Structures are given as structure tokens and as C-alpha cells.
XYZ file of C-alpha atoms in Angstrom:
432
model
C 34.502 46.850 -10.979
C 33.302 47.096 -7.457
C 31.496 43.409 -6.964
C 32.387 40.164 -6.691
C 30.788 37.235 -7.605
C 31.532 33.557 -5.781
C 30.460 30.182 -7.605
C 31.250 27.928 -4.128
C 28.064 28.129 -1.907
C 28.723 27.069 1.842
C 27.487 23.866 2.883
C 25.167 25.832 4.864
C 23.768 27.602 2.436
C 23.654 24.776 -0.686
C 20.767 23.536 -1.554
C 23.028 20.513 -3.420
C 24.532 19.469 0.084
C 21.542 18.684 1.447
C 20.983 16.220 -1.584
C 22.092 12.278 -0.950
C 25.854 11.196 -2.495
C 24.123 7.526 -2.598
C 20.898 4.923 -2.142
C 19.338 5.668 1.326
C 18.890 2.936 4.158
C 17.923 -0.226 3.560
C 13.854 -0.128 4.630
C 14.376 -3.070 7.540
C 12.612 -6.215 7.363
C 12.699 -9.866 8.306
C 15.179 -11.784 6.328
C 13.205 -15.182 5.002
C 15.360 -18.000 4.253
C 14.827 -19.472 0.540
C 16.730 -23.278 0.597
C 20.393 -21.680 0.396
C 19.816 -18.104 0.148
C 18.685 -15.039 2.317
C 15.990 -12.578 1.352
C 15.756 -9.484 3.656
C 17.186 -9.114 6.819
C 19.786 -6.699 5.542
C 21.355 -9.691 2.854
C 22.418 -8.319 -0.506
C 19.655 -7.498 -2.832
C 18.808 -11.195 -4.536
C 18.380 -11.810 -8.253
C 15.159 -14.021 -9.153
C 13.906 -14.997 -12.452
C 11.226 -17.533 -13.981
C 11.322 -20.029 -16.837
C 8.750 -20.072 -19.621
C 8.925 -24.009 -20.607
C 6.201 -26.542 -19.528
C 7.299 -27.317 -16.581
C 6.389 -30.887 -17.442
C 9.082 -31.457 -20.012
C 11.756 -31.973 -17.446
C 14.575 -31.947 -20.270
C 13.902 -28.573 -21.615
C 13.142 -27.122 -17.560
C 16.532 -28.449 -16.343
C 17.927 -27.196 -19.234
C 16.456 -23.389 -18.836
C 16.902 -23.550 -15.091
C 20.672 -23.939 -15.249
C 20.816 -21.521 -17.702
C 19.134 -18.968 -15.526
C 21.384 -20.022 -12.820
C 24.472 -19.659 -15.131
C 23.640 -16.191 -15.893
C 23.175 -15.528 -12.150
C 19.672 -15.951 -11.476
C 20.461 -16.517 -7.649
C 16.227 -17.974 -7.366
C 14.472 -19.290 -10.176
C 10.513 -19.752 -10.175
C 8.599 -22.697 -12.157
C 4.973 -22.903 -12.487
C 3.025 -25.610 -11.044
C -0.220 -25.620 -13.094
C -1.304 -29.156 -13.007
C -0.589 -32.995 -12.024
C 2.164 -33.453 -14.601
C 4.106 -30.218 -13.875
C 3.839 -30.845 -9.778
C 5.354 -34.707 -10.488
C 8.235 -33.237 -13.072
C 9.512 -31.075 -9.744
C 11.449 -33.607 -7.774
C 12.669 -35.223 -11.083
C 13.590 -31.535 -12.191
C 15.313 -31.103 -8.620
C 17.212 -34.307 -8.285
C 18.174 -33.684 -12.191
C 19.418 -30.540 -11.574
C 21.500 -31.224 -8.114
C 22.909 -34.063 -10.252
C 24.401 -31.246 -12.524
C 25.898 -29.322 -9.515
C 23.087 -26.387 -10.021
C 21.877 -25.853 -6.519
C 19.699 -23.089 -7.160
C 16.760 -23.003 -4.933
C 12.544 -23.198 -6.864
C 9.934 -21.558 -6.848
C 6.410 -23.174 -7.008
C 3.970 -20.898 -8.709
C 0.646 -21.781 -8.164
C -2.798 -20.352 -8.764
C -6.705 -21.648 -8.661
C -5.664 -25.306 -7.540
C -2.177 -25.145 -5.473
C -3.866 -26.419 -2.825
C -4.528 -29.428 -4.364
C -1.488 -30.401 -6.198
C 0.686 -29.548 -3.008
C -1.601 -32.309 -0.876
C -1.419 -34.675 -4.182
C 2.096 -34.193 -4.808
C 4.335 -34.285 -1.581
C 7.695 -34.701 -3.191
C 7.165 -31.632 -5.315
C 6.085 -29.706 -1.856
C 9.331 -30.699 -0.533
C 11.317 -30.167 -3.618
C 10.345 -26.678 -3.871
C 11.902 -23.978 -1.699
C 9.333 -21.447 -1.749
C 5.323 -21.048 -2.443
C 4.011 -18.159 -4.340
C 0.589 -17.305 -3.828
C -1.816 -14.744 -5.520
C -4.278 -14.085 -2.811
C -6.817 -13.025 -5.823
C -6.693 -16.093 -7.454
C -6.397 -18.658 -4.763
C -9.351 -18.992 -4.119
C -13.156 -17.820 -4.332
C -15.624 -17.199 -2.144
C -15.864 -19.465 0.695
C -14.061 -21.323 -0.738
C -11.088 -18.571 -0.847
C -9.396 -18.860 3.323
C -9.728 -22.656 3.170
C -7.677 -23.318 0.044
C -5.279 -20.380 1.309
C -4.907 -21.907 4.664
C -4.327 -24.834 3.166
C -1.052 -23.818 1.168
C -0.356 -22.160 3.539
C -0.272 -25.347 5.993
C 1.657 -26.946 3.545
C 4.479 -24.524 3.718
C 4.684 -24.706 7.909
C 4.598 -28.439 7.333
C 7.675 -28.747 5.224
C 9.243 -25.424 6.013
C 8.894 -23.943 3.402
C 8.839 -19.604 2.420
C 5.932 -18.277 0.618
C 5.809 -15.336 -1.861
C 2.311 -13.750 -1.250
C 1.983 -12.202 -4.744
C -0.856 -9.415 -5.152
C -1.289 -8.752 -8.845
C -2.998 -5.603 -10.573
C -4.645 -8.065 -13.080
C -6.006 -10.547 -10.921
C -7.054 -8.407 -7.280
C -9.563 -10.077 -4.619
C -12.728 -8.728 -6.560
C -14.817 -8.950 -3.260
C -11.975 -6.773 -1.426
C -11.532 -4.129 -4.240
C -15.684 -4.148 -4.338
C -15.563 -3.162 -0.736
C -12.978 -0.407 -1.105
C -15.130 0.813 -4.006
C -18.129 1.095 -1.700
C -16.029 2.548 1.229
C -14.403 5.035 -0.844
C -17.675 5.957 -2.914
C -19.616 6.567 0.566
C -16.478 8.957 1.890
C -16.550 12.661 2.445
C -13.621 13.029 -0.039
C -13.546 9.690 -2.142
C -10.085 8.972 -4.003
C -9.765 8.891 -7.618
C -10.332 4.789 -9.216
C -6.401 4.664 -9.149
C -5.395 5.208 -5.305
C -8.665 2.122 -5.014
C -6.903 -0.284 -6.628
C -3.451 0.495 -5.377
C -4.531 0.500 -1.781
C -6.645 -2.957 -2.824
C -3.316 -4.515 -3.615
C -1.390 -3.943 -0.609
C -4.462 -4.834 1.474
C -4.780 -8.047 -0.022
C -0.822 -8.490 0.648
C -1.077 -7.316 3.959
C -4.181 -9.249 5.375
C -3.252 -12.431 3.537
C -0.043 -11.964 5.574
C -1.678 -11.656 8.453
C -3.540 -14.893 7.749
C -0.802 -17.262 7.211
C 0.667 -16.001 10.645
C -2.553 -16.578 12.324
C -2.278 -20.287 10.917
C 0.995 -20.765 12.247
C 3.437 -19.598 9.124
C 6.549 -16.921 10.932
C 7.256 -13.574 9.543
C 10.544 -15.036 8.623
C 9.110 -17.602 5.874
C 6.790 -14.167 4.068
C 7.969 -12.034 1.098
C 5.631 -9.534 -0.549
C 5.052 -8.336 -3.402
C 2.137 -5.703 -5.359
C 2.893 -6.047 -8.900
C 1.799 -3.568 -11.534
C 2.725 -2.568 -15.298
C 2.683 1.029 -14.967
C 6.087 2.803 -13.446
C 4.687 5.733 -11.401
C 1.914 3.240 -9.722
C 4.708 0.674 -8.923
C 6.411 3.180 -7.241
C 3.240 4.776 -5.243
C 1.983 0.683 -4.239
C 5.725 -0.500 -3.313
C 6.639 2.776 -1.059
C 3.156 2.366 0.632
C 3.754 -1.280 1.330
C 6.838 -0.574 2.479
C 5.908 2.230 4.989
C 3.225 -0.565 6.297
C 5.077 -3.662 6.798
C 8.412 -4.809 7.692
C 8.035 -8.130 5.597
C 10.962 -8.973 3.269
C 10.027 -7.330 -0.367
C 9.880 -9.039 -4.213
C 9.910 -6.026 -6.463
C 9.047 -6.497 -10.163
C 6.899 -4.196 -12.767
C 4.518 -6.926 -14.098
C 4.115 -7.397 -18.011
C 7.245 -4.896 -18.434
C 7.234 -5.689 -22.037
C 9.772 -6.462 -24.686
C 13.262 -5.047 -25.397
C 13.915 -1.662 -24.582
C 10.853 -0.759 -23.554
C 10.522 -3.399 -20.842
C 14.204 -3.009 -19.662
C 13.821 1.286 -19.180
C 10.206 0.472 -17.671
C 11.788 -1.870 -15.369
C 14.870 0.099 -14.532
C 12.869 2.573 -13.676
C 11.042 1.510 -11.632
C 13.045 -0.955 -9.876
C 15.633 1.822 -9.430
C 14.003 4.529 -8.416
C 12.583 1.537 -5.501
C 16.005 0.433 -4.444
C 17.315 4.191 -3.838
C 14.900 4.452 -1.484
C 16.035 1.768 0.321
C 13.051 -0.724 -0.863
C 13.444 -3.896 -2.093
C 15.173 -7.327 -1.197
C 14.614 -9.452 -4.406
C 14.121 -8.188 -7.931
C 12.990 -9.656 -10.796
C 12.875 -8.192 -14.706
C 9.424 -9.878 -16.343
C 10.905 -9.189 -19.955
C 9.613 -10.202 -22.654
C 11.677 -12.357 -25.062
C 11.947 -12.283 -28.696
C 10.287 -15.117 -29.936
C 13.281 -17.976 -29.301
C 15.114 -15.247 -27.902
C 17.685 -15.458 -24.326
C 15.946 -16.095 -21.194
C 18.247 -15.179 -19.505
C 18.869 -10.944 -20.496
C 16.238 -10.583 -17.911
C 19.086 -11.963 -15.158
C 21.749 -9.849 -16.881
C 19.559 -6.903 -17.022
C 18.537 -7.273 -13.094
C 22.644 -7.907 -12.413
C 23.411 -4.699 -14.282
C 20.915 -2.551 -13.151
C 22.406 -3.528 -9.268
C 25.504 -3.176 -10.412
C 25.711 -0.038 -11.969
C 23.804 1.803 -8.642
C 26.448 0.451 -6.821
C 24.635 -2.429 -4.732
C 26.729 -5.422 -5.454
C 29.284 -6.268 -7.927
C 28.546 -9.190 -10.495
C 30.601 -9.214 -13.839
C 34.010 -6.850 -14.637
C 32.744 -3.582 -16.233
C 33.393 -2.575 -19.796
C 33.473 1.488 -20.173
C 33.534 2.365 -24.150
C 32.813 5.375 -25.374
C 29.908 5.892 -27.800
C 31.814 7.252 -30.902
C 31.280 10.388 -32.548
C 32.733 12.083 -35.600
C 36.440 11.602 -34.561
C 36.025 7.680 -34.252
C 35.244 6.817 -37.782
C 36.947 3.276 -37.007
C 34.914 0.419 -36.086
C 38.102 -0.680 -34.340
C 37.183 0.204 -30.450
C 33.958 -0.829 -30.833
C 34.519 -3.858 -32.303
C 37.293 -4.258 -29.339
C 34.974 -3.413 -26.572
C 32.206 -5.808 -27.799
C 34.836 -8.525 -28.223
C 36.037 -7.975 -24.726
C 32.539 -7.899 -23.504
C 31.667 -10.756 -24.695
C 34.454 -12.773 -23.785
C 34.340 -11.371 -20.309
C 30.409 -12.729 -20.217
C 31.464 -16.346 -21.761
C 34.508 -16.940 -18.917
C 32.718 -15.579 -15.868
C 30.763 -18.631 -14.928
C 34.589 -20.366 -14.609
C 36.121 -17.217 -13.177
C 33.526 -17.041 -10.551
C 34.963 -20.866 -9.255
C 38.744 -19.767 -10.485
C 39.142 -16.099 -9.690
C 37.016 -14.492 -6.815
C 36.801 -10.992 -6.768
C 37.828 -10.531 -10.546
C 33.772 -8.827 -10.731
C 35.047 -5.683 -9.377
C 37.254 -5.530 -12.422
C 36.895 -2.187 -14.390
C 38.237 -1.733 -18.034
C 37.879 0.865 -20.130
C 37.942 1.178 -24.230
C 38.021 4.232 -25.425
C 37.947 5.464 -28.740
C 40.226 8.733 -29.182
C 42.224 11.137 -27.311
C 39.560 12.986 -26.386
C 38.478 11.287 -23.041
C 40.756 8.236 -23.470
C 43.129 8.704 -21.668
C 41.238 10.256 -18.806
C 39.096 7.283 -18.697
C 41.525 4.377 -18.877
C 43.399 6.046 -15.940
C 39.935 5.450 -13.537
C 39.860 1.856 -15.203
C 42.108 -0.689 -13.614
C 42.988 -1.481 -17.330
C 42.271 0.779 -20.252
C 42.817 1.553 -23.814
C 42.710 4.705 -25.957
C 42.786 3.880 -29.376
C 43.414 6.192 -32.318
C 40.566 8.033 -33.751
C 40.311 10.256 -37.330
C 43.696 11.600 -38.021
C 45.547 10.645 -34.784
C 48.641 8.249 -34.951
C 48.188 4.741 -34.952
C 49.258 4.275 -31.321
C 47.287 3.152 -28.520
C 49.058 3.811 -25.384
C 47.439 1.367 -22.123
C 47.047 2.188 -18.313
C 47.231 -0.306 -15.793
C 45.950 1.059 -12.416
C 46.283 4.664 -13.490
C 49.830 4.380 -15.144
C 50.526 4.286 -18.719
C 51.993 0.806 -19.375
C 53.190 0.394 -22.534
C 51.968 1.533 -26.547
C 50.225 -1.013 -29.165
C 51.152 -1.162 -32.597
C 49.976 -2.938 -35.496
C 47.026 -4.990 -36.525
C 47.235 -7.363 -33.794
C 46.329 -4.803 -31.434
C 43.109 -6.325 -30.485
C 44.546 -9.818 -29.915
C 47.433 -8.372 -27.746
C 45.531 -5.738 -25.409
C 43.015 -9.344 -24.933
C 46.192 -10.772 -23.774
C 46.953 -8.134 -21.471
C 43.965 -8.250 -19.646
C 44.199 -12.207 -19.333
C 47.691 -11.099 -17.823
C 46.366 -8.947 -15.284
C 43.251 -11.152 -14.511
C 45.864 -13.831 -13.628
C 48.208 -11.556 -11.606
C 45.550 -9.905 -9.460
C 42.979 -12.410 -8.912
C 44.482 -15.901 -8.821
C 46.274 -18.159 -11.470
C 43.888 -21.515 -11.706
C 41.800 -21.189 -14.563
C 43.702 -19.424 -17.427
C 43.865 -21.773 -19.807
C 39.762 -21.750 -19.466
C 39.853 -18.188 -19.719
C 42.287 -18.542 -22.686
């Protein structure tokens, strides 16, 4: 055999080298202040979410609110439709700093915010932030003066505002000049490209407006909202080459259960590797009585999994195959899971820094091992026709072997242990 053949390109030569090991750059823009937390600016990528109660009935509000914040939900948006929801706010505030739930609102307002922000001072005050949807503020001639006038509102109690452009509700007069524009053009665009470059238009000269009245780049987030994936994409990385405002992504009307969390993810994720976004939101659609709040744990997972922050200890399991006839390590894994999701909102106040917490459950001998080793604590239980021994690894080292039928309860107990060890003692008899 004369040749040779080499599998290792040189980093000169390999294409895969030039191809990123992570997200790239955050895209830069002015960090907005929303009551306690930071948007933009280079702070962490911010969780928001939205209740679907009238915001009227303050009882079942407060209630949803600091469940949302329980779950995570770092901003949490209300709407403001009418006299009785704009005099519930302050009661819904005060009720809910009572509780210890400092989570900053969200107005949302459309057709008449102008009026219930002037009618209703307390609410204006009680509110953090303003969203607006330029194509529905207003209409007509009537459309800068009832803008302006939020807008006024917002400088006058210092308040942010969310200029929200919307695929079903754009500035008809705007996307009727674009039309024309495009129609009467050498080489018009396709109906698509119209309406995406109507949206960030209307974002980007409402924007313009509210500093013109007075309002500072560092009280403006914006956002284009659509419901189809590849145009969310096109509208957000065009906004985003335009602007240096602070950015609210979110795929409007994603839809219900898998379908609106893959839509979403997406999206979203394809967004945030390239360095776009500052605030995301999931728009799920719940079962009917269903959780509010998967579309906080969705957001938190999706951020955590891409490696942008770190909210909850990490589960790996395995997804069984033909050697893991046992429901044994999955029933572990969802056991742990869950437990791990019912004691975080006391471990985040009793042991900081126990979210970067890996653990692995693994269901044969197959990648067990291997696996629990990366973990900071993992299990490999026995699948078809192995021996009833699960050996643990604790930071990479095999610790010790479980026996028995108690070996749920006791590898539980383990990770309690190591919880406590690594990450602060207060606390374990809540985690218990």
C-alpha cells in the first residue's frame, strides 16, 4: 500500500474550525431599568411572562402573579383594558409587596391607555413599565396625540415602555405606504419582506417619537412580534442591525404544547446565538386550566440549556431503550425532578449556587457510568439482565453501590447530603 490517508485536518485547512464553539456577542444596546431589574446593557438575558386572569379580580391576579414569580418569571405583564383593571393595579401591587413578591408589572395597554393612565395615577405609578402597540394606539389624527400622551406619562413617573409592533395589528396607514412605495419600485419585494420591514418601521419611528417628547433611550425596549419562525428571525436580526435599543423577543401566538414550545425554541434560540435578545418571553398556550407558569420554565430551560445562565440543578436521564425494561430510572429521575422543582424556590433563599448542580440518572451500563462521572452526582442503575447494583459517582468518583428496594429513597438522600455539604446547611429540613 503506497498512500496514506489522515482523518485530522489542520486548523488551517478545516472548514469545522472556522465554525463558533458557542453563542456570538451580545448585539450592544442600552440597558433600560424595569423597577428592580436590568434589561440590556449587557445584564443577563431576563425572563418575562404575562397572566391571563381579569386583571380586575385582584385575588386570582395576586395569586397568578406570585406564581409566575415563583417559577422565575423575573417581569410579569398584566393587561390594563379598562377602569376596573387600571384601579385593581395598586391594590394588586401593595397586595403583592405585602407577600414579599417584588416582582416588577407590566401595564399592557391598547386603544385607550392614554386615558386610563391620566384617570388612574396610582396604577401609572404602580406599574414599572408601559407597553405600547404603535398599531393600535391610536388612529388617525388621533394616533401621535394619544401616543405622546403615554408616552408623557411614562417621563412623568419614570417609567420604561415596551414599544410592541405586532404582525396582527401593524399601522395600516404605514404598511399602505410601503405597499405603494414598494409597488411603484424598479424591483418591488415580495408581500412578505412589506410587512416585515412595516413592523420594524413602526418600532423604530415610534421610538424615535417618544425621544423627541422627552422619553431616554434608556427607558425603550423593542419588540416585532410574529407567529411564523423563519419571519421572526428575518424581522428580529433586521431590527437588531438598525437599532441599539434593548430587545423583547417572543414568537406571538406560539401555540399550545409542543408545538408552541419547538416554535418558540426555535426561534428564540436561533435569536440569542446570534447575540440578539435581552428579554424573552414564551406566549404558550395553556391547556384549558392548565400551569401558567411552563411558559417561565420553558423560557428558564431553553437559557439554560444554551448555556446563558443557570436557573434550576439539571437532571440528565437517559431515554431507555430495549436494555431498560424497568420503569425504575425513570421513575427515579422524574421523582428527583420533581422534587428538585418543588424545593428550589427555598433553596434559592437557603442554598445559592446549588442551580449549577448537575445529576445524572442513567439507566444501564451502557452510558451510565460515563455519564454520572460528568454529573456532580450520578446513578447507573441496572438494566435487562445486569446485577441489581447501582454503583454512584460523586464528582467523577465512584462512591459507594445501592442495594435493595430502597434504592430510590437512599440515592434521594444522598443528594440531600451533598446539597447540604456543598452549598450551605440552612434549609434541609425544608428540602427534606
Amino acid at each position: 500500500m503506497g498512500c496514506s490517508m489522515s482523518f485530522i485536518s489542520s486548523p488551517e485547512t478545516d472548514p469545522a474550525s472556522e465554525i463558533p464553539a458557542g453563542p456570538a456577542p451580545r448585539h450592544r444596546t442600552v440597558g433600560v431599568r424595569v423597577g428592580s431589574v436590568m434589561v440590556g446593557g449587557g445584564a443577563p438575558i431576563v425572563v418575562q411572562s404575562m397572566t391571563n386572569t381579569d386583571t380586575a379580580d385582584v385575588d386570582a391576579t395576586v395569586a397568578q402573579v406570585a406564581a409566575l414569580a415563583r417559577a422565575g418569571s423575573e417581569i410579569v405583564r398584566i393587561t390594563v383594558d379598562r377602569d376596573e383593571a387600571a384601579a385593581a393595579v395598586p391594590k394588586i401591587r401593595e397586595r403583592l409587596d405585602r407577600l414579599g413578591v417584588d416582582v416588577p408589572l407590566v401595564g399592557d395597554f391598547h386603544y385607550i391607555g392614554h386615558q386610563l393612565l391620566a384617570d388612574h395615577p396610582a396604577c401609572a405609578e404602580a406599574l414599572a413599565k408601559y407597553r405600547i402597540n404603535p398599531g393600535n394606539v391610536g388612529f388617525k389624527e388621533k394616533k401621535d396625540r394619544q401616543f405622546g400622551a403615554i408616552v408623557e406619562q411614562a417621563i412623568r413617573h419614570g417609567k420604561a415602555v415596551r414599544i410592541g409592533a405586532n404582525w396582527g395589528s401593524l399601522d395600516q396607514e404605514l404598511l399602505t405606504h410601503l405597499m405603494n412605495e414598494n409597488a411603484a419600485s424598479a424591483n418591488p419585494r415580495d408581500m412578505r419582506w412589506v410587512t416585515r420591514e412595516a413592523m420594524i418601521q413602526s418600532a423604530l419611528l415610534s421610538a424615535a417619537r417618544a425621544e423627541e417628547i422627552g422619553l431616554g433611550r434608556d427607558r425603550i425596549i423593542l419588540s416585532a412580534k410574529v407567529s411564523a419562525v423563519q419571519d421572526l428571525i428575518a424581522v428580529y436580526q433586521d431590527l437588531a442591525r438598525r437599532s441599539d435599543y434593548a430587545i423583547h423577543l417572543g414568537l406571538t401566538e406560539a401555540g399550545m404544547g409542543s408545538k408552541g414550545i419547538v416554535a418558540s425554541s426555535a426561534a428564540i434560540g436561533i435569536l440569542l446565538q446570534q447575540g440578539i435578545g435581552d428579554t424573552i418571553r414564551f406566549s404558550l398556550t395553556p391547556e384549558p386550566g392548565g400551569d401558567r407558569t411552563l411558559e417561565v420554565k420553558t423560557a428558564q430551560e431553553l437559557l439554560q440549556t444554551m448555556g446563558f445562565r443557570t436557573f434550576v440543578p439539571l437532571v440528565a436521564a437517559c431515554p431507555g431503550c430495549g436494555r431498560t425494561t424497568s420503569s425504575v430510572f425513570q421513575e427515579l429521575a422524574r421523582d428527583i425532578q420533581t422534587w428538585i422543582s418543588t424545593s428550589m424556590p427555598e433553596w434559592r433563599r437557603t442554598h445559592p449556587g446549588v442551580e449549577n448542580l448537575n445529576v445524572a440518572v442513567m439507566g444501564c451500563i451502557v452510558n451510565g457510568p460515563g455519564e454520572s462521572k460528568h454529573a456532580h452526582i450520578g446513578i447507573s442503575l441496572p438494566g435487562t439482565g445486569e446485577q441489581p447494583a447501582a454503583p454512584v459517582f460523586i464528582d467523577g468518583k465512584k462512591a459507594m453501590t445501592l442495594r435493595g428496594p430502597t434504592l430510590a429513597q437512599d440515592f434521594q438522600k444522598i443528594v440531600i447530603d451533598y446539597i447540604d455539604k456543598n452549598y450551605g446547611q440552612p434549609g434541609r429540613d425544608a428540602a427534606e
